[in-house]
Short mmCIF file of C-alpha atoms and ligand atoms in Angstrom, two decimals:
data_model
loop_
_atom_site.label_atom_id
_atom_site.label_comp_id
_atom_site.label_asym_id
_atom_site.label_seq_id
_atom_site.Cartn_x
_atom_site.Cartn_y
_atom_site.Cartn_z
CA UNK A 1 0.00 0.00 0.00
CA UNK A 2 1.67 3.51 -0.73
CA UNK A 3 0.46 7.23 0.01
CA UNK A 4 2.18 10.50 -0.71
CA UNK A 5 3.25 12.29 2.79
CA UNK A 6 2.88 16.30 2.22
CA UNK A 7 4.04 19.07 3.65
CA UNK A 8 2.47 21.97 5.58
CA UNK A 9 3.35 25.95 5.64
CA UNK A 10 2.69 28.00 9.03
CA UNK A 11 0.42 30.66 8.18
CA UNK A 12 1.70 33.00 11.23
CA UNK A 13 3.77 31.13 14.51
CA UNK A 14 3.64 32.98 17.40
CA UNK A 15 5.13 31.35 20.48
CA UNK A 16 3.24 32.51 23.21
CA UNK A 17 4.66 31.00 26.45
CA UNK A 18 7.70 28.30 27.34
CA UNK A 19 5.77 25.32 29.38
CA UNK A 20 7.28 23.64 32.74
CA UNK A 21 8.69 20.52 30.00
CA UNK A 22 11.16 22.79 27.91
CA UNK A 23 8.74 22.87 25.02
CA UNK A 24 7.04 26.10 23.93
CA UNK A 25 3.05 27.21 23.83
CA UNK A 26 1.97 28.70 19.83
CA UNK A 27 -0.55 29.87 17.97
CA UNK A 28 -0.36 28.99 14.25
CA UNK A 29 -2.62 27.92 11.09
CA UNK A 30 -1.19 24.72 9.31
CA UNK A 31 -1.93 24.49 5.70
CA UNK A 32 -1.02 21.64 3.86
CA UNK A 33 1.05 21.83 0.58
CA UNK A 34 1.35 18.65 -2.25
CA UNK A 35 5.16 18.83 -2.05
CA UNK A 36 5.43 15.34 -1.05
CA UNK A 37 7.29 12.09 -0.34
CA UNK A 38 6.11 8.45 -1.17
CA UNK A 39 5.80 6.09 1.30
CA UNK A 40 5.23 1.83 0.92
CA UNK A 41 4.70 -0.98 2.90
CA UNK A 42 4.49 -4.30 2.34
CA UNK A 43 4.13 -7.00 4.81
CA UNK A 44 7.87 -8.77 4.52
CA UNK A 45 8.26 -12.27 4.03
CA UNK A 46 11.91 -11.75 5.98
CA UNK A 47 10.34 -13.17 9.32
CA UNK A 48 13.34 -12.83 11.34
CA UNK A 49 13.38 -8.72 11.24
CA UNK A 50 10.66 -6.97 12.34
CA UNK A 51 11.66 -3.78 9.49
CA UNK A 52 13.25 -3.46 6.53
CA UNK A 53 13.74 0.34 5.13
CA UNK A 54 14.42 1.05 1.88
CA UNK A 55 15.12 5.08 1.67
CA UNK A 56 15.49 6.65 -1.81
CA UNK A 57 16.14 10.33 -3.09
CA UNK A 58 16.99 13.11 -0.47
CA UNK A 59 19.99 11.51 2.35
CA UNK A 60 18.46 11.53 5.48
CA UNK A 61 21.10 11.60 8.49
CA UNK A 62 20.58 9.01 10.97
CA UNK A 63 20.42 4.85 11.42
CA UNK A 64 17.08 3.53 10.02
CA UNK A 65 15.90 3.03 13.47
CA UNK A 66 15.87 6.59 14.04
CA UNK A 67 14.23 7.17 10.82
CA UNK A 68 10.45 8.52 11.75
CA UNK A 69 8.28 6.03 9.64
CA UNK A 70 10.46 2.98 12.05
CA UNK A 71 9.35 4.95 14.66
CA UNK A 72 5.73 5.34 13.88
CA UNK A 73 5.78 1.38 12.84
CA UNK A 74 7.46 0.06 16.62
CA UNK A 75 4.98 2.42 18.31
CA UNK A 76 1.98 0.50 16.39
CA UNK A 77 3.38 -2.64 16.69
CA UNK A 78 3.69 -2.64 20.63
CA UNK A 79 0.05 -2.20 20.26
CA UNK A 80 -0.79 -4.06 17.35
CA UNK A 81 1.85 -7.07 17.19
CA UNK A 82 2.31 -6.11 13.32
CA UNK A 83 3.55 -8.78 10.53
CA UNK A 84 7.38 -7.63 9.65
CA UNK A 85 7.19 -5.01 6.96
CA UNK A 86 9.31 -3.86 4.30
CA UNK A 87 9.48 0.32 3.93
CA UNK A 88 10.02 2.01 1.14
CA UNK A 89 10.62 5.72 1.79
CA UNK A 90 11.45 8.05 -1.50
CA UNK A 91 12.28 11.36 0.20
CA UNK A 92 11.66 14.48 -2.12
CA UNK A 93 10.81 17.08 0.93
CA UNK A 94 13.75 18.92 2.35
CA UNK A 95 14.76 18.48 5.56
CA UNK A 96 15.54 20.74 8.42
CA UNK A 97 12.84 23.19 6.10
CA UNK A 98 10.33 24.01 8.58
CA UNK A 99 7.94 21.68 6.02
CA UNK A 100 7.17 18.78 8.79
CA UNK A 101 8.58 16.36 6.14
CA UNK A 102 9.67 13.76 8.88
CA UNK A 103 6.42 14.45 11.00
CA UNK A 104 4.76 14.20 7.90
CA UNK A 105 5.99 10.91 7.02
CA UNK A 106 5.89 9.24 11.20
CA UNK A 107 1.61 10.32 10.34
CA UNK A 108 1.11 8.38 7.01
CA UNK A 109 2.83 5.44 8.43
CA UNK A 110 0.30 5.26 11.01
CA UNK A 111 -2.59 5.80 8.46
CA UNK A 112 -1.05 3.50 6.91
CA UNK A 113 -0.66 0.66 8.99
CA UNK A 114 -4.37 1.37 10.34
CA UNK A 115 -5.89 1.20 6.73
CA UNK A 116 -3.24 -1.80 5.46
CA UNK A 117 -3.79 -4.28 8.59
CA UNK A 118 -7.72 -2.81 9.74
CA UNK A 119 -6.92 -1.94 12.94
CA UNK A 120 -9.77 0.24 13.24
CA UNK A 121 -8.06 3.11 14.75
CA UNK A 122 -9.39 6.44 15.11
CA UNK A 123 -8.44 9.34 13.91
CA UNK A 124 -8.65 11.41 17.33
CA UNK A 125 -6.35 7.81 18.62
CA UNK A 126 -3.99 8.29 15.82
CA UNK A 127 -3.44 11.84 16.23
CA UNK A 128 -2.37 10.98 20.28
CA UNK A 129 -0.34 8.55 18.47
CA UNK A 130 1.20 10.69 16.33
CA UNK A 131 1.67 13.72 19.06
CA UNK A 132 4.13 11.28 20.77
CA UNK A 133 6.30 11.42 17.92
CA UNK A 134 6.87 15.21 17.24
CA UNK A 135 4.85 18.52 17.82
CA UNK A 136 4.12 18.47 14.10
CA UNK A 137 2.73 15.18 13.44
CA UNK A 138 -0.68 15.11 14.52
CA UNK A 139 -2.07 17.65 11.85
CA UNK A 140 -1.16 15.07 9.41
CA UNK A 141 -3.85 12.58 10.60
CA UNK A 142 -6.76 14.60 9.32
CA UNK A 143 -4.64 16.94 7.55
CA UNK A 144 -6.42 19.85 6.80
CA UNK A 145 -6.31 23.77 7.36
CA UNK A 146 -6.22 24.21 10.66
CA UNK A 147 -5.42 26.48 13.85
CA UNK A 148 -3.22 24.79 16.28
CA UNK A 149 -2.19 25.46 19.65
CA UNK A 150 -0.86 23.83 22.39
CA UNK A 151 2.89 22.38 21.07
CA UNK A 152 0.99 22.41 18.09
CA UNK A 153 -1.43 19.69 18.81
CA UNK A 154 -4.38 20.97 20.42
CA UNK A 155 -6.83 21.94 16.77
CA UNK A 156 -9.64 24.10 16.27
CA UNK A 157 -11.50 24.79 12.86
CA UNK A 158 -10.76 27.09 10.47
CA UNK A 159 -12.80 29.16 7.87
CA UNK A 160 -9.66 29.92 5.25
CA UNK A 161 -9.16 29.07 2.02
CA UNK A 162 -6.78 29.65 -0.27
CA UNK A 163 -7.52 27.00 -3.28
CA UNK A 164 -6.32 28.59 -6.38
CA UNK A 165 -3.33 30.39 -5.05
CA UNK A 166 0.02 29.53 -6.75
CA UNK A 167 2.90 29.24 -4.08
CA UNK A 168 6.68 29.10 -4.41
CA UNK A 169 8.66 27.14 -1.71
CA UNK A 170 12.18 27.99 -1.58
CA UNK A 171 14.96 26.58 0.46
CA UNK A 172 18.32 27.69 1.01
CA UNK A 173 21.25 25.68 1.70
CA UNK A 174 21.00 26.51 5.26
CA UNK A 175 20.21 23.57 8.03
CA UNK A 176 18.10 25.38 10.72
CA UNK A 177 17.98 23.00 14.02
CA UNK A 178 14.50 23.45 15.43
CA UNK A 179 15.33 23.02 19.14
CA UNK A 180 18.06 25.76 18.39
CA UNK A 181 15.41 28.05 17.31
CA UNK A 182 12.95 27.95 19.99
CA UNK A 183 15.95 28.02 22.36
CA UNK A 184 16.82 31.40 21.06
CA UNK A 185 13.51 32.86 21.02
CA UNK A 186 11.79 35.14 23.69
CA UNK A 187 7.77 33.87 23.84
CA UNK A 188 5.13 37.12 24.07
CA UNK A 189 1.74 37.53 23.78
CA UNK A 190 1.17 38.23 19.73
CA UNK A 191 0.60 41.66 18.93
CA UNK A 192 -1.56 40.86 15.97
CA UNK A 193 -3.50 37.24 16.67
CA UNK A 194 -3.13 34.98 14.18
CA UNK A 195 -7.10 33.14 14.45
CA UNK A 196 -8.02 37.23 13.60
CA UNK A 197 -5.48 38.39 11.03
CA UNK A 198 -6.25 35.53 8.71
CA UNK A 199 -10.23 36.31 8.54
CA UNK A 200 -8.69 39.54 6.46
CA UNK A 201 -8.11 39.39 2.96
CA UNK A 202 -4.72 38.30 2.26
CA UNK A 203 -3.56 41.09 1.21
CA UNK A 204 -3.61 42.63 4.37
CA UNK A 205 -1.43 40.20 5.88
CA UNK A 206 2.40 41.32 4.87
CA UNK A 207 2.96 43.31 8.39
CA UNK A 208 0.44 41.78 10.28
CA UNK A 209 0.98 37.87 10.06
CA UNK A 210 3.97 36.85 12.17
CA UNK A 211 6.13 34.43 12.11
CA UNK A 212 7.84 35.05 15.34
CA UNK A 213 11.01 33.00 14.19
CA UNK A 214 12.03 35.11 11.46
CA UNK A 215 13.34 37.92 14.25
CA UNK A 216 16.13 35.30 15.39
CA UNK A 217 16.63 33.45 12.34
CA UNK A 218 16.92 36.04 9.92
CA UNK A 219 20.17 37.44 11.42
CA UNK A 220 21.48 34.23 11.89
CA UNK A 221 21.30 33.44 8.03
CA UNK A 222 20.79 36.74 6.47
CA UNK A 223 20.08 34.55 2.89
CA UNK A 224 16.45 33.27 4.55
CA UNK A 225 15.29 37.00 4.74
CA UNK A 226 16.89 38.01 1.49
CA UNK A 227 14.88 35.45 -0.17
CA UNK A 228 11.35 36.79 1.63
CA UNK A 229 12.41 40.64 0.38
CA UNK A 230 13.08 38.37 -3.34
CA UNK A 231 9.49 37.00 -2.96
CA UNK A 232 8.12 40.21 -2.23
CA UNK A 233 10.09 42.17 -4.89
CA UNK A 234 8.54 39.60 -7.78
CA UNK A 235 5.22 40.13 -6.50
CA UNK A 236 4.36 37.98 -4.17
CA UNK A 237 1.13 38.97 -2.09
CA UNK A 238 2.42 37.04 0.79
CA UNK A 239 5.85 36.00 2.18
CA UNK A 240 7.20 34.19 5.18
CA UNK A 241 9.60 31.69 6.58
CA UNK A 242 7.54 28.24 7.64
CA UNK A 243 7.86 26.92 11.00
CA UNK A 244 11.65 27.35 12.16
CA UNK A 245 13.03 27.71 8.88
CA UNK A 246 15.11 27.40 6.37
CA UNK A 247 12.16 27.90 3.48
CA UNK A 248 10.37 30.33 2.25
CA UNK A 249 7.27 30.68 0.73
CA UNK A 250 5.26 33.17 -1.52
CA UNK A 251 1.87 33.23 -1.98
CA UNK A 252 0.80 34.73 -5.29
CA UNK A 253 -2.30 34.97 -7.01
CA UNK A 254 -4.13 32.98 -9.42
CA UNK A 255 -3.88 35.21 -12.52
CA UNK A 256 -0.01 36.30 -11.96
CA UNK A 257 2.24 34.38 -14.11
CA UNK A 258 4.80 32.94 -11.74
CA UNK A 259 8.62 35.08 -12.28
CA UNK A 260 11.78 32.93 -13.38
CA UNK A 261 14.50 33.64 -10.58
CA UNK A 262 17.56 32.05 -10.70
CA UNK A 263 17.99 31.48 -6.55
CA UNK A 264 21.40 29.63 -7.64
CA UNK A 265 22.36 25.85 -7.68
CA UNK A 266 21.90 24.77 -3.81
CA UNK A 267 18.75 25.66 -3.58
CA UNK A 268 15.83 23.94 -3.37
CA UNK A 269 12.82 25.66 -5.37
CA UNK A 270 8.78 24.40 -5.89
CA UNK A 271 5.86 25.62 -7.18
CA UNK A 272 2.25 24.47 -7.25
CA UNK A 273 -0.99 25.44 -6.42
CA UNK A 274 -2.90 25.12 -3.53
CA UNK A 275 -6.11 22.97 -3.11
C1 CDM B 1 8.20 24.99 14.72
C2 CDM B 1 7.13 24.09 14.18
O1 CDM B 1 7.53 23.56 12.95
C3 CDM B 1 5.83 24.85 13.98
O2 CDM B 1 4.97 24.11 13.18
C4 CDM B 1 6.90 22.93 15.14
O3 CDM B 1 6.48 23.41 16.39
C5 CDM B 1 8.13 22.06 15.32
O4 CDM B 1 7.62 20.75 15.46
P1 CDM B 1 8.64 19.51 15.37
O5 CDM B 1 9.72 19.78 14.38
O6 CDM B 1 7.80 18.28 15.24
O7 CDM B 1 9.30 19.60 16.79
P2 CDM B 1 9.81 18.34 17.61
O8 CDM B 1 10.66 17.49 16.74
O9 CDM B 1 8.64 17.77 18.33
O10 CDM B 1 10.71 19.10 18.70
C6 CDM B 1 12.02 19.51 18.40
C7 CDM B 1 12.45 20.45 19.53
O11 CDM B 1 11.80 21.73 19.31
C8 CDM B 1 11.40 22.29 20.57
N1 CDM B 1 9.95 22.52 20.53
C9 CDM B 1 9.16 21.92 19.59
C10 CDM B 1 7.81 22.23 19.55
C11 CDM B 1 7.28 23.10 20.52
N2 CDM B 1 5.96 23.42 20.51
N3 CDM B 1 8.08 23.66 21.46
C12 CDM B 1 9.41 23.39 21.48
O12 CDM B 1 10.15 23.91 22.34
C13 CDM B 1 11.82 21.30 21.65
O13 CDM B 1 13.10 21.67 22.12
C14 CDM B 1 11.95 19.99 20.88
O14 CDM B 1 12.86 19.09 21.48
N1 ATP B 2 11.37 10.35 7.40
C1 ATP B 2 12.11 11.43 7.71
N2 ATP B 2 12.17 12.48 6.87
C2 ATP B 2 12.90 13.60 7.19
N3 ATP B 2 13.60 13.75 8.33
C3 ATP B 2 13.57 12.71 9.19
C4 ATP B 2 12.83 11.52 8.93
N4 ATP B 2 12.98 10.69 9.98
C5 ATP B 2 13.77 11.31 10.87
N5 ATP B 2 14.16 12.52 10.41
C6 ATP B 2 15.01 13.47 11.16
O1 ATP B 2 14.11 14.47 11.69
C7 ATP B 2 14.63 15.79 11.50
C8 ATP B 2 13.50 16.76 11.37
O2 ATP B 2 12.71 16.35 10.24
P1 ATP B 2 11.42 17.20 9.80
O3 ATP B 2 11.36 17.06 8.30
O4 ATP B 2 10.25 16.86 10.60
O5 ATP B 2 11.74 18.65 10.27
P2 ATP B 2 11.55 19.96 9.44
O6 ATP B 2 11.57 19.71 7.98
O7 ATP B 2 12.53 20.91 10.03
O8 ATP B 2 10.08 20.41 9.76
P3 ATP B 2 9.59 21.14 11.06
O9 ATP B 2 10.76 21.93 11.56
O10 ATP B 2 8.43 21.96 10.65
O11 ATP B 2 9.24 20.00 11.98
C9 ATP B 2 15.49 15.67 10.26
O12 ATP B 2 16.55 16.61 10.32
C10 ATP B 2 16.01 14.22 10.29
O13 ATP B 2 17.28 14.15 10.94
#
């Protein structure tokens, strides 16, 4: 059985408070992207190992134990008592992005599994699941636009759409470590709140939708906000870094025909539109 893990964008992050456990309290929208991955599985006739994974495309550091889908599969099976599987991972999302590509992936395994062996699994059970294996994973379950709070877990509908916007997803050569980034962050209470600057017109949003990790990132690696002033200076009607960087995006509308920018050989570029 294979599915297509995507990515999301953070439509505005501000991180509102740092909780008693280290992690950090935020208020963002999630929007998912079809920049994906493709993910397998196929129950493996190797009976002595448990896993087998088979990555493909984009490295991903790390033993394939560590790798997120394993993860995912070992926290099912101690529930489940799965068949051995073989994995097939293609990796096409960049990592260390601020895209959720590994929290992406650690969700569809669980869907996955669920659909492939009928565990009969909810989708409110999958997304505890899933919130045990990174703050990002759990909007993948139902994966949809949504508002999150919480450590970016706790979800609340939505009334946004932006079907028939073109985007452009750009990502520098520039490994961001997202522990690194909260760490250096001071959490306030958000000037402009994010559930009420995206009921305006998107238009509006250039000085009014935050992401509150640009402020520390940015001088870090000037290149991430050189390629948000880019975006902006080709006509983007929205720009931001997603999540705790490195990418970009730029929303643009439907009728403008998309510029050709060089952004130079290490750099990862995509376009599409969004559903
Ligand atoms: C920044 C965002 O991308 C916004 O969508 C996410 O909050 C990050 O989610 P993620 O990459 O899944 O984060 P995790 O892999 O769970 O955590 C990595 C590290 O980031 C920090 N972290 C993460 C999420 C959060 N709400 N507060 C935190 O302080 C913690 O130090 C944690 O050890
Ligand atoms: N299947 C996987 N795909 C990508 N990274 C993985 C995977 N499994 C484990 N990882 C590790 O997890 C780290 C974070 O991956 P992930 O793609 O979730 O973060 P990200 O792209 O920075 O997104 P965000 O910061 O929004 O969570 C990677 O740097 C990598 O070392």
């Amino acid at each position: 059985m294979i599915a297509f893990p995507n990515i999301k964008i953070n439509l505005g992050l501000s991180i509102t408070e740092k909780r008693p456990d280290g992690y950090h309290n935020l208020e963002t929208v999630f929007y998912p992207v079809a920049l994906e991955d493709a993910l397998e599985i196929r129950t493996s006739p190797d009976t002595d190992r448990k896993f087998t994974l088979y990555q493909h495309g984009m490295e991903i550091a790390g033993k394939p134990e560590d790798n997120l889908v394993v993860k995912a599969y070992l926290l099912m099976d101690k529930e489940f008592h799965l068949p051995p599987v073989e994995i097939h991972l293609y990796k096409h999302i960049p990592s260390g992005a601020g895209l959720g590509g590994g929290s992406s992936d650690a969700a569809f395994m669980l869907k996955l599994l669920n659909n492939h062996y009928q565990l009969g699994v909810s989708e409110e059970q999958l997304e505890v699941y899933a919130a045990t294996l990174g703050a990002d994973c759990a909007f993948f379950i139902k994966n949809r636009p949504t508002f999150a709070e919480g450590i970016g877990n706790i979800f609340s509908p939505v009334d946004l759409s932006l079907s028939g916007y073109q985007i452009m997803i750009i990502k520098p050569d520039v490994f961001v470590s997202t522990r690194e980034a909260f760490a250096n962050i001071r959490p306030h209470h958000p000037e402009y709140p994010v559930k009420e600057v995206i009921r305006r017109p998107v238009a509006e949003w250039k000085d009014t939708l935050i992401n509150d990790f640009e402020a520390s990132v940015f001088p870090q690696h000037p290149i991430i906000g050189d390629i948000k002033k880019e975006l902006y200076h080709h006509g983007a009607i929205y720009a931001s870094m997603s999540g705790s960087g490195s990418s970009v995006f730029g929303l643009f509308t439907p009728d403008t025909l998309l510029p050709e920018i060089d952004w130079g050989t290490d750099t990862f570029c995509f376009t599409g539109t969004l559903k």
